[in-house]
Amino acid sequence: MISISTIMFFVATFHLAINCYRLLQGYIDKRLAPSGPNVYLSDQTAWHYILKDILSGIQQDLVIYRTWVLWSYDWKVVAPIVLLAVHTLIGSIICVAMYTNVGSTLFSVIVDDWLVRTYLSAAFALSLITVGLMSYQIWTTHKDATSYCVGEGRLLSIMWILIESAAL
């Protein structure tokens, strides 16, 4: 779990660095360009945009793996989450196909509807379900271990940190 958490930390840090790079390029370097930051930030063929999306997918997969490990490698618990992740993947492929249409940008109404309805809602549901499952497993372990602990124990504080970090 520590190695997965370390990988997740570095992936999230790199994802944040890519987003900061995109914002600095768009709003500082491209601010006076005729097309402006809007066209720069909505270019889905740029290497930084593709890398950002790949890192998001890796983060989702690592969260699913962490949930699977916390539930003692039980596939019955993780199977619906994997199906939701496949749904997210299919939704993102459809969004990319819509981006390739002539005149379609990130801010188009059709793409925006698909992006919100498929990718973002499924990603939010996936995050909510995985954090809920992990929190429930930590809470039940804490509840079962309270008779053996001296003091309050540390599992509830870990659970609250997990919930608060997921809320960000």
JSON list of C-alpha atoms in Angstrom, two decimals:
[
{"chain": "A", "resi": 1, "resn": "MET", "atom": "CA", "xyz": [0.00, 0.00, 0.00]},
{"chain": "A", "resi": 2, "resn": "ILE", "atom": "CA", "xyz": [2.85, 2.40, 0.70]},
{"chain": "A", "resi": 3, "resn": "SER", "atom": "CA", "xyz": [4.29, 1.87, -2.77]},
{"chain": "A", "resi": 4, "resn": "ILE", "atom": "CA", "xyz": [0.87, 2.46, -4.39]},
{"chain": "A", "resi": 5, "resn": "SER", "atom": "CA", "xyz": [0.37, 5.60, -2.28]},
{"chain": "A", "resi": 6, "resn": "THR", "atom": "CA", "xyz": [3.82, 6.85, -3.28]},
{"chain": "A", "resi": 7, "resn": "ILE", "atom": "CA", "xyz": [3.06, 6.24, -6.96]},
{"chain": "A", "resi": 8, "resn": "MET", "atom": "CA", "xyz": [-0.29, 8.01, -6.55]},
{"chain": "A", "resi": 9, "resn": "PHE", "atom": "CA", "xyz": [1.47, 10.97, -4.94]},
{"chain": "A", "resi": 10, "resn": "PHE", "atom": "CA", "xyz": [3.95, 11.31, -7.81]},
{"chain": "A", "resi": 11, "resn": "VAL", "atom": "CA", "xyz": [1.26, 10.87, -10.47]},
{"chain": "A", "resi": 12, "resn": "ALA", "atom": "CA", "xyz": [-0.94, 13.51, -8.79]},
{"chain": "A", "resi": 13, "resn": "THR", "atom": "CA", "xyz": [2.03, 15.87, -8.45]},
{"chain": "A", "resi": 14, "resn": "PHE", "atom": "CA", "xyz": [2.96, 15.41, -12.11]},
{"chain": "A", "resi": 15, "resn": "HIS", "atom": "CA", "xyz": [-0.69, 15.92, -13.10]},
{"chain": "A", "resi": 16, "resn": "LEU", "atom": "CA", "xyz": [-0.74, 19.20, -11.16]},
{"chain": "A", "resi": 17, "resn": "ALA", "atom": "CA", "xyz": [2.55, 20.28, -12.74]},
{"chain": "A", "resi": 18, "resn": "ILE", "atom": "CA", "xyz": [1.18, 19.61, -16.25]},
{"chain": "A", "resi": 19, "resn": "ASN", "atom": "CA", "xyz": [-1.96, 21.64, -15.46]},
{"chain": "A", "resi": 20, "resn": "CYS", "atom": "CA", "xyz": [0.15, 24.53, -14.12]},
{"chain": "A", "resi": 21, "resn": "TYR", "atom": "CA", "xyz": [2.29, 24.39, -17.26]},
{"chain": "A", "resi": 22, "resn": "ARG", "atom": "CA", "xyz": [-0.82, 24.52, -19.46]},
{"chain": "A", "resi": 23, "resn": "LEU", "atom": "CA", "xyz": [-2.25, 27.48, -17.54]},
{"chain": "A", "resi": 24, "resn": "LEU", "atom": "CA", "xyz": [1.01, 29.42, -17.62]},
{"chain": "A", "resi": 25, "resn": "GLN", "atom": "CA", "xyz": [1.44, 28.77, -21.33]},
{"chain": "A", "resi": 26, "resn": "GLY", "atom": "CA", "xyz": [-2.16, 29.66, -22.11]},
{"chain": "A", "resi": 27, "resn": "TYR", "atom": "CA", "xyz": [-2.66, 32.75, -19.99]},
{"chain": "A", "resi": 28, "resn": "ILE", "atom": "CA", "xyz": [0.86, 34.20, -20.03]},
{"chain": "A", "resi": 29, "resn": "ASP", "atom": "CA", "xyz": [2.67, 33.12, -23.19]},
{"chain": "A", "resi": 30, "resn": "LYS", "atom": "CA", "xyz": [-0.40, 32.91, -25.47]},
{"chain": "A", "resi": 31, "resn": "ARG", "atom": "CA", "xyz": [-2.35, 35.85, -24.03]},
{"chain": "A", "resi": 32, "resn": "LEU", "atom": "CA", "xyz": [-1.49, 38.20, -26.90]},
{"chain": "A", "resi": 33, "resn": "ALA", "atom": "CA", "xyz": [-1.75, 35.62, -29.67]},
{"chain": "A", "resi": 34, "resn": "PRO", "atom": "CA", "xyz": [-4.59, 36.19, -32.15]},
{"chain": "A", "resi": 35, "resn": "SER", "atom": "CA", "xyz": [-6.23, 32.93, -31.13]},
{"chain": "A", "resi": 36, "resn": "GLY", "atom": "CA", "xyz": [-5.68, 33.57, -27.42]},
{"chain": "A", "resi": 37, "resn": "PRO", "atom": "CA", "xyz": [-5.65, 31.16, -24.51]},
{"chain": "A", "resi": 38, "resn": "ASN", "atom": "CA", "xyz": [-9.07, 29.73, -25.39]},
{"chain": "A", "resi": 39, "resn": "VAL", "atom": "CA", "xyz": [-7.81, 27.96, -28.50]},
{"chain": "A", "resi": 40, "resn": "TYR", "atom": "CA", "xyz": [-4.55, 26.92, -26.83]},
{"chain": "A", "resi": 41, "resn": "LEU", "atom": "CA", "xyz": [-6.28, 25.32, -23.85]},
{"chain": "A", "resi": 42, "resn": "SER", "atom": "CA", "xyz": [-8.90, 23.58, -26.00]},
{"chain": "A", "resi": 43, "resn": "ASP", "atom": "CA", "xyz": [-6.32, 21.93, -28.29]},
{"chain": "A", "resi": 44, "resn": "GLN", "atom": "CA", "xyz": [-6.72, 18.24, -27.51]},
{"chain": "A", "resi": 45, "resn": "THR", "atom": "CA", "xyz": [-3.92, 17.17, -29.85]},
{"chain": "A", "resi": 46, "resn": "ALA", "atom": "CA", "xyz": [-1.19, 18.82, -27.77]},
{"chain": "A", "resi": 47, "resn": "TRP", "atom": "CA", "xyz": [1.17, 16.51, -25.89]},
{"chain": "A", "resi": 48, "resn": "HIS", "atom": "CA", "xyz": [0.38, 18.09, -22.51]},
{"chain": "A", "resi": 49, "resn": "TYR", "atom": "CA", "xyz": [-3.36, 17.63, -22.92]},
{"chain": "A", "resi": 50, "resn": "ILE", "atom": "CA", "xyz": [-2.96, 13.95, -23.84]},
{"chain": "A", "resi": 51, "resn": "LEU", "atom": "CA", "xyz": [-0.52, 13.39, -20.97]},
{"chain": "A", "resi": 52, "resn": "LYS", "atom": "CA", "xyz": [-2.93, 15.05, -18.54]},
{"chain": "A", "resi": 53, "resn": "ASP", "atom": "CA", "xyz": [-5.72, 12.69, -19.60]},
{"chain": "A", "resi": 54, "resn": "ILE", "atom": "CA", "xyz": [-3.47, 9.64, -19.38]},
{"chain": "A", "resi": 55, "resn": "LEU", "atom": "CA", "xyz": [-2.45, 10.63, -15.84]},
{"chain": "A", "resi": 56, "resn": "SER", "atom": "CA", "xyz": [-6.12, 10.96, -14.87]},
{"chain": "A", "resi": 57, "resn": "GLY", "atom": "CA", "xyz": [-6.75, 7.42, -16.09]},
{"chain": "A", "resi": 58, "resn": "ILE", "atom": "CA", "xyz": [-3.74, 6.10, -14.18]},
{"chain": "A", "resi": 59, "resn": "GLN", "atom": "CA", "xyz": [-5.00, 7.79, -11.02]},
{"chain": "A", "resi": 60, "resn": "GLN", "atom": "CA", "xyz": [-8.42, 6.15, -11.37]},
{"chain": "A", "resi": 61, "resn": "ASP", "atom": "CA", "xyz": [-6.84, 2.75, -11.91]},
{"chain": "A", "resi": 62, "resn": "LEU", "atom": "CA", "xyz": [-4.62, 3.13, -8.85]},
{"chain": "A", "resi": 63, "resn": "VAL", "atom": "CA", "xyz": [-7.61, 4.08, -6.68]},
{"chain": "A", "resi": 64, "resn": "ILE", "atom": "CA", "xyz": [-9.47, 0.98, -7.91]},
{"chain": "A", "resi": 65, "resn": "TYR", "atom": "CA", "xyz": [-6.42, -1.15, -7.10]},
{"chain": "A", "resi": 66, "resn": "ARG", "atom": "CA", "xyz": [-6.17, 0.35, -3.62]},
{"chain": "A", "resi": 67, "resn": "THR", "atom": "CA", "xyz": [-9.84, -0.40, -3.00]},
{"chain": "A", "resi": 68, "resn": "TRP", "atom": "CA", "xyz": [-9.32, -3.97, -4.20]},
{"chain": "A", "resi": 69, "resn": "VAL", "atom": "CA", "xyz": [-6.39, -4.44, -1.79]},
{"chain": "A", "resi": 70, "resn": "LEU", "atom": "CA", "xyz": [-8.32, -2.93, 1.13]},
{"chain": "A", "resi": 71, "resn": "TRP", "atom": "CA", "xyz": [-11.20, -5.34, 0.51]},
{"chain": "A", "resi": 72, "resn": "SER", "atom": "CA", "xyz": [-8.83, -8.33, 0.70]},
{"chain": "A", "resi": 73, "resn": "TYR", "atom": "CA", "xyz": [-8.61, -8.86, -3.06]},
{"chain": "A", "resi": 74, "resn": "ASP", "atom": "CA", "xyz": [-12.34, -9.49, -3.39]},
{"chain": "A", "resi": 75, "resn": "TRP", "atom": "CA", "xyz": [-13.37, -9.11, -7.04]},
{"chain": "A", "resi": 76, "resn": "LYS", "atom": "CA", "xyz": [-17.08, -9.01, -6.19]},
{"chain": "A", "resi": 77, "resn": "VAL", "atom": "CA", "xyz": [-16.63, -5.64, -4.52]},
{"chain": "A", "resi": 78, "resn": "VAL", "atom": "CA", "xyz": [-14.47, -4.14, -7.25]},
{"chain": "A", "resi": 79, "resn": "ALA", "atom": "CA", "xyz": [-16.34, -5.51, -10.31]},
{"chain": "A", "resi": 80, "resn": "PRO", "atom": "CA", "xyz": [-18.97, -2.70, -10.44]},
{"chain": "A", "resi": 81, "resn": "ILE", "atom": "CA", "xyz": [-16.21, -0.13, -10.06]},
{"chain": "A", "resi": 82, "resn": "VAL", "atom": "CA", "xyz": [-14.27, -1.66, -12.93]},
{"chain": "A", "resi": 83, "resn": "LEU", "atom": "CA", "xyz": [-17.42, -1.53, -15.07]},
{"chain": "A", "resi": 84, "resn": "LEU", "atom": "CA", "xyz": [-17.79, 2.14, -14.18]},
{"chain": "A", "resi": 85, "resn": "ALA", "atom": "CA", "xyz": [-14.15, 2.71, -15.13]},
{"chain": "A", "resi": 86, "resn": "VAL", "atom": "CA", "xyz": [-14.80, 1.03, -18.49]},
{"chain": "A", "resi": 87, "resn": "HIS", "atom": "CA", "xyz": [-17.83, 3.32, -18.89]},
{"chain": "A", "resi": 88, "resn": "THR", "atom": "CA", "xyz": [-15.57, 6.30, -18.18]},
{"chain": "A", "resi": 89, "resn": "LEU", "atom": "CA", "xyz": [-13.08, 5.06, -20.77]},
{"chain": "A", "resi": 90, "resn": "ILE", "atom": "CA", "xyz": [-15.81, 4.65, -23.41]},
{"chain": "A", "resi": 91, "resn": "GLY", "atom": "CA", "xyz": [-17.17, 8.11, -22.61]},
{"chain": "A", "resi": 92, "resn": "SER", "atom": "CA", "xyz": [-13.74, 9.68, -22.97]},
{"chain": "A", "resi": 93, "resn": "ILE", "atom": "CA", "xyz": [-13.23, 7.89, -26.32]},
{"chain": "A", "resi": 94, "resn": "ILE", "atom": "CA", "xyz": [-16.56, 9.31, -27.55]},
{"chain": "A", "resi": 95, "resn": "CYS", "atom": "CA", "xyz": [-15.51, 12.78, -26.38]},
{"chain": "A", "resi": 96, "resn": "VAL", "atom": "CA", "xyz": [-12.20, 12.46, -28.25]},
{"chain": "A", "resi": 97, "resn": "ALA", "atom": "CA", "xyz": [-14.11, 11.37, -31.37]},
{"chain": "A", "resi": 98, "resn": "MET", "atom": "CA", "xyz": [-16.29, 14.46, -31.04]},
{"chain": "A", "resi": 99, "resn": "TYR", "atom": "CA", "xyz": [-13.21, 16.65, -30.62]},
{"chain": "A", "resi": 100, "resn": "THR", "atom": "CA", "xyz": [-11.90, 15.49, -33.97]},
{"chain": "A", "resi": 101, "resn": "ASN", "atom": "CA", "xyz": [-14.95, 16.88, -35.79]},
{"chain": "A", "resi": 102, "resn": "VAL", "atom": "CA", "xyz": [-14.28, 20.01, -37.73]},
{"chain": "A", "resi": 103, "resn": "GLY", "atom": "CA", "xyz": [-15.18, 23.08, -35.71]},
{"chain": "A", "resi": 104, "resn": "SER", "atom": "CA", "xyz": [-15.64, 21.17, -32.46]},
{"chain": "A", "resi": 105, "resn": "THR", "atom": "CA", "xyz": [-13.73, 22.46, -29.45]},
{"chain": "A", "resi": 106, "resn": "LEU", "atom": "CA", "xyz": [-13.72, 21.76, -25.76]},
{"chain": "A", "resi": 107, "resn": "PHE", "atom": "CA", "xyz": [-16.26, 24.54, -25.27]},
{"chain": "A", "resi": 108, "resn": "SER", "atom": "CA", "xyz": [-18.78, 23.28, -27.87]},
{"chain": "A", "resi": 109, "resn": "VAL", "atom": "CA", "xyz": [-22.27, 22.56, -26.58]},
{"chain": "A", "resi": 110, "resn": "ILE", "atom": "CA", "xyz": [-22.40, 18.99, -27.92]},
{"chain": "A", "resi": 111, "resn": "VAL", "atom": "CA", "xyz": [-18.99, 18.07, -26.51]},
{"chain": "A", "resi": 112, "resn": "ASP", "atom": "CA", "xyz": [-19.81, 19.78, -23.23]},
{"chain": "A", "resi": 113, "resn": "ASP", "atom": "CA", "xyz": [-22.99, 17.71, -22.85]},
{"chain": "A", "resi": 114, "resn": "TRP", "atom": "CA", "xyz": [-21.13, 14.47, -23.49]},
{"chain": "A", "resi": 115, "resn": "LEU", "atom": "CA", "xyz": [-18.25, 15.49, -21.26]},
{"chain": "A", "resi": 116, "resn": "VAL", "atom": "CA", "xyz": [-20.50, 16.31, -18.33]},
{"chain": "A", "resi": 117, "resn": "ARG", "atom": "CA", "xyz": [-22.94, 13.44, -18.78]},
{"chain": "A", "resi": 118, "resn": "THR", "atom": "CA", "xyz": [-20.47, 10.64, -19.39]},
{"chain": "A", "resi": 119, "resn": "TYR", "atom": "CA", "xyz": [-16.92, 11.29, -18.36]},
{"chain": "A", "resi": 120, "resn": "LEU", "atom": "CA", "xyz": [-17.19, 13.73, -15.47]},
{"chain": "A", "resi": 121, "resn": "SER", "atom": "CA", "xyz": [-20.30, 12.20, -13.87]},
{"chain": "A", "resi": 122, "resn": "ALA", "atom": "CA", "xyz": [-18.85, 8.68, -14.11]},
{"chain": "A", "resi": 123, "resn": "ALA", "atom": "CA", "xyz": [-15.49, 9.85, -12.74]},
{"chain": "A", "resi": 124, "resn": "PHE", "atom": "CA", "xyz": [-17.24, 11.56, -9.84]},
{"chain": "A", "resi": 125, "resn": "ALA", "atom": "CA", "xyz": [-19.33, 8.45, -9.12]},
{"chain": "A", "resi": 126, "resn": "LEU", "atom": "CA", "xyz": [-16.23, 6.27, -9.32]},
{"chain": "A", "resi": 127, "resn": "SER", "atom": "CA", "xyz": [-14.41, 8.49, -6.84]},
{"chain": "A", "resi": 128, "resn": "LEU", "atom": "CA", "xyz": [-17.41, 8.61, -4.51]},
{"chain": "A", "resi": 129, "resn": "ILE", "atom": "CA", "xyz": [-17.90, 4.83, -4.55]},
{"chain": "A", "resi": 130, "resn": "THR", "atom": "CA", "xyz": [-14.23, 3.96, -4.05]},
{"chain": "A", "resi": 131, "resn": "VAL", "atom": "CA", "xyz": [-13.80, 6.41, -1.18]},
{"chain": "A", "resi": 132, "resn": "GLY", "atom": "CA", "xyz": [-17.03, 5.16, 0.38]},
{"chain": "A", "resi": 133, "resn": "LEU", "atom": "CA", "xyz": [-15.91, 1.53, 0.13]},
{"chain": "A", "resi": 134, "resn": "MET", "atom": "CA", "xyz": [-12.47, 2.29, 1.55]},
{"chain": "A", "resi": 135, "resn": "SER", "atom": "CA", "xyz": [-13.93, 4.38, 4.38]},
{"chain": "A", "resi": 136, "resn": "TYR", "atom": "CA", "xyz": [-16.45, 1.67, 5.24]},
{"chain": "A", "resi": 137, "resn": "GLN", "atom": "CA", "xyz": [-13.72, -0.97, 5.35]},
{"chain": "A", "resi": 138, "resn": "ILE", "atom": "CA", "xyz": [-11.54, 1.21, 7.60]},
{"chain": "A", "resi": 139, "resn": "TRP", "atom": "CA", "xyz": [-14.51, 1.98, 9.87]},
{"chain": "A", "resi": 140, "resn": "THR", "atom": "CA", "xyz": [-15.50, -1.69, 10.25]},
{"chain": "A", "resi": 141, "resn": "THR", "atom": "CA", "xyz": [-11.89, -2.62, 11.00]},
{"chain": "A", "resi": 142, "resn": "HIS", "atom": "CA", "xyz": [-11.78, 0.12, 13.62]},
{"chain": "A", "resi": 143, "resn": "LYS", "atom": "CA", "xyz": [-15.08, -1.04, 15.10]},
{"chain": "A", "resi": 144, "resn": "ASP", "atom": "CA", "xyz": [-13.87, -4.64, 15.31]},
{"chain": "A", "resi": 145, "resn": "ALA", "atom": "CA", "xyz": [-10.51, -3.64, 16.80]},
{"chain": "A", "resi": 146, "resn": "THR", "atom": "CA", "xyz": [-11.75, -1.24, 19.50]},
{"chain": "A", "resi": 147, "resn": "SER", "atom": "CA", "xyz": [-12.00, -3.96, 22.11]},
{"chain": "A", "resi": 148, "resn": "TYR", "atom": "CA", "xyz": [-8.30, -4.75, 21.59]},
{"chain": "A", "resi": 149, "resn": "CYS", "atom": "CA", "xyz": [-7.00, -1.16, 21.51]},
{"chain": "A", "resi": 150, "resn": "VAL", "atom": "CA", "xyz": [-5.78, 0.98, 24.34]},
{"chain": "A", "resi": 151, "resn": "GLY", "atom": "CA", "xyz": [-7.04, 4.51, 23.70]},
{"chain": "A", "resi": 152, "resn": "GLU", "atom": "CA", "xyz": [-8.91, 5.68, 20.64]},
{"chain": "A", "resi": 153, "resn": "GLY", "atom": "CA", "xyz": [-6.88, 4.09, 17.89]},
{"chain": "A", "resi": 154, "resn": "ARG", "atom": "CA", "xyz": [-5.70, 5.72, 14.69]},
{"chain": "A", "resi": 155, "resn": "LEU", "atom": "CA", "xyz": [-7.93, 4.23, 12.03]},
{"chain": "A", "resi": 156, "resn": "LEU", "atom": "CA", "xyz": [-10.67, 6.84, 12.27]},
{"chain": "A", "resi": 157, "resn": "SER", "atom": "CA", "xyz": [-8.21, 9.68, 11.75]},
{"chain": "A", "resi": 158, "resn": "ILE", "atom": "CA", "xyz": [-6.91, 7.87, 8.65]},
{"chain": "A", "resi": 159, "resn": "MET", "atom": "CA", "xyz": [-10.48, 7.46, 7.44]},
{"chain": "A", "resi": 160, "resn": "TRP", "atom": "CA", "xyz": [-11.20, 11.19, 7.88]},
{"chain": "A", "resi": 161, "resn": "ILE", "atom": "CA", "xyz": [-7.99, 12.12, 6.06]},
{"chain": "A", "resi": 162, "resn": "LEU", "atom": "CA", "xyz": [-9.04, 9.85, 3.20]},
{"chain": "A", "resi": 163, "resn": "ILE", "atom": "CA", "xyz": [-12.53, 11.42, 3.01]},
{"chain": "A", "resi": 164, "resn": "GLU", "atom": "CA", "xyz": [-11.18, 14.98, 3.21]},
{"chain": "A", "resi": 165, "resn": "SER", "atom": "CA", "xyz": [-8.54, 14.40, 0.56]},
{"chain": "A", "resi": 166, "resn": "ALA", "atom": "CA", "xyz": [-11.11, 12.85, -1.76]},
{"chain": "A", "resi": 167, "resn": "ALA", "atom": "CA", "xyz": [-13.41, 15.83, -1.24]},
{"chain": "A", "resi": 168, "resn": "LEU", "atom": "CA", "xyz": [-10.74, 18.09, -2.73]}
]
